[in-house]
Amino acid sequence: MSTSGSERAVPYYCPFCASEDLWPAGEKHGEWECRACTRAFGLRFVGLVTRS
């Protein structure tokens, strides 16, 4: 995995309709569009959870 931010993490399905017809959308990292339900959404990595 690159730390430069140039690669996109690919979601497996749309969080709204569960379709797999997803395409990168917009210029920002993590923006996706679902062509089945015509919604656009963004994903971002928040961080790692530490468990004690």
PDB file of C-alpha atoms in Angstrom:
ATOM      1  CA  MET A   1       0.000   0.000   0.000  1.00  0.00           C
ATOM      2  CA  SER A   2       1.327   3.394  -0.950  1.00  0.00           C
ATOM      3  CA  THR A   3       1.531   6.190   1.606  1.00  0.00           C
ATOM      4  CA  SER A   4       1.605   8.860  -1.099  1.00  0.00           C
ATOM      5  CA  GLY A   5      -2.200   9.020  -1.280  1.00  0.00           C
ATOM      6  CA  SER A   6      -2.247   8.365  -5.020  1.00  0.00           C
ATOM      7  CA  GLU A   7      -3.861   4.927  -4.781  1.00  0.00           C
ATOM      8  CA  ARG A   8      -7.522   4.409  -3.968  1.00  0.00           C
ATOM      9  CA  ALA A   9      -8.827   1.746  -1.631  1.00  0.00           C
ATOM     10  CA  VAL A  10     -11.575   0.026  -3.572  1.00  0.00           C
ATOM     11  CA  PRO A  11     -14.903  -0.592  -1.815  1.00  0.00           C
ATOM     12  CA  TYR A  12     -16.542  -3.917  -2.677  1.00  0.00           C
ATOM     13  CA  TYR A  13     -20.135  -2.696  -2.745  1.00  0.00           C
ATOM     14  CA  CYS A  14     -22.280   0.419  -2.452  1.00  0.00           C
ATOM     15  CA  PRO A  15     -23.254   1.204   1.181  1.00  0.00           C
ATOM     16  CA  PHE A  16     -26.721   2.312  -0.015  1.00  0.00           C
ATOM     17  CA  CYS A  17     -27.890  -0.387  -2.457  1.00  0.00           C
ATOM     18  CA  ALA A  18     -25.163  -3.098  -2.215  1.00  0.00           C
ATOM     19  CA  SER A  19     -24.423  -2.938  -5.949  1.00  0.00           C
ATOM     20  CA  GLU A  20     -20.893  -3.686  -7.139  1.00  0.00           C
ATOM     21  CA  ASP A  21     -21.116  -1.189 -10.040  1.00  0.00           C
ATOM     22  CA  LEU A  22     -18.749   1.353  -8.437  1.00  0.00           C
ATOM     23  CA  TRP A  23     -16.445   3.838 -10.145  1.00  0.00           C
ATOM     24  CA  PRO A  24     -14.040   6.502  -8.875  1.00  0.00           C
ATOM     25  CA  ALA A  25     -15.753   9.903  -8.716  1.00  0.00           C
ATOM     26  CA  GLY A  26     -14.327  13.360  -8.312  1.00  0.00           C
ATOM     27  CA  GLU A  27     -10.742  14.412  -7.891  1.00  0.00           C
ATOM     28  CA  LYS A  28     -10.366  13.682  -4.185  1.00  0.00           C
ATOM     29  CA  HIS A  29      -9.087  10.401  -2.780  1.00  0.00           C
ATOM     30  CA  GLY A  30     -11.880   8.141  -1.526  1.00  0.00           C
ATOM     31  CA  GLU A  31     -14.751   9.513  -3.625  1.00  0.00           C
ATOM     32  CA  TRP A  32     -16.869   6.898  -5.407  1.00  0.00           C
ATOM     33  CA  GLU A  33     -20.054   6.772  -7.452  1.00  0.00           C
ATOM     34  CA  CYS A  34     -22.550   3.942  -7.720  1.00  0.00           C
ATOM     35  CA  ARG A  35     -23.985   3.703 -11.196  1.00  0.00           C
ATOM     36  CA  ALA A  36     -26.829   1.453 -10.045  1.00  0.00           C
ATOM     37  CA  CYS A  37     -28.441   3.885  -7.569  1.00  0.00           C
ATOM     38  CA  THR A  38     -26.695   7.056  -8.884  1.00  0.00           C
ATOM     39  CA  ARG A  39     -25.345   8.034  -5.465  1.00  0.00           C
ATOM     40  CA  ALA A  40     -21.889   9.425  -4.803  1.00  0.00           C
ATOM     41  CA  PHE A  41     -20.145   8.836  -1.506  1.00  0.00           C
ATOM     42  CA  GLY A  42     -16.787   9.260   0.170  1.00  0.00           C
ATOM     43  CA  LEU A  43     -14.635   6.874   2.171  1.00  0.00           C
ATOM     44  CA  ARG A  44     -11.771   7.739   4.461  1.00  0.00           C
ATOM     45  CA  PHE A  45      -9.443   5.853   6.743  1.00  0.00           C
ATOM     46  CA  VAL A  46      -9.824   7.069  10.312  1.00  0.00           C
ATOM     47  CA  GLY A  47      -7.102   5.080  12.061  1.00  0.00           C
ATOM     48  CA  LEU A  48      -6.273   1.894  13.864  1.00  0.00           C
ATOM     49  CA  VAL A  49      -7.972   0.801  17.072  1.00  0.00           C
ATOM     50  CA  THR A  50      -5.764  -0.422  19.876  1.00  0.00           C
ATOM     51  CA  ARG A  51      -7.158  -2.990  22.230  1.00  0.00           C
ATOM     52  CA  SER A  52      -5.729  -3.607  25.676  1.00  0.00           C
TER      53      SER A  52
END
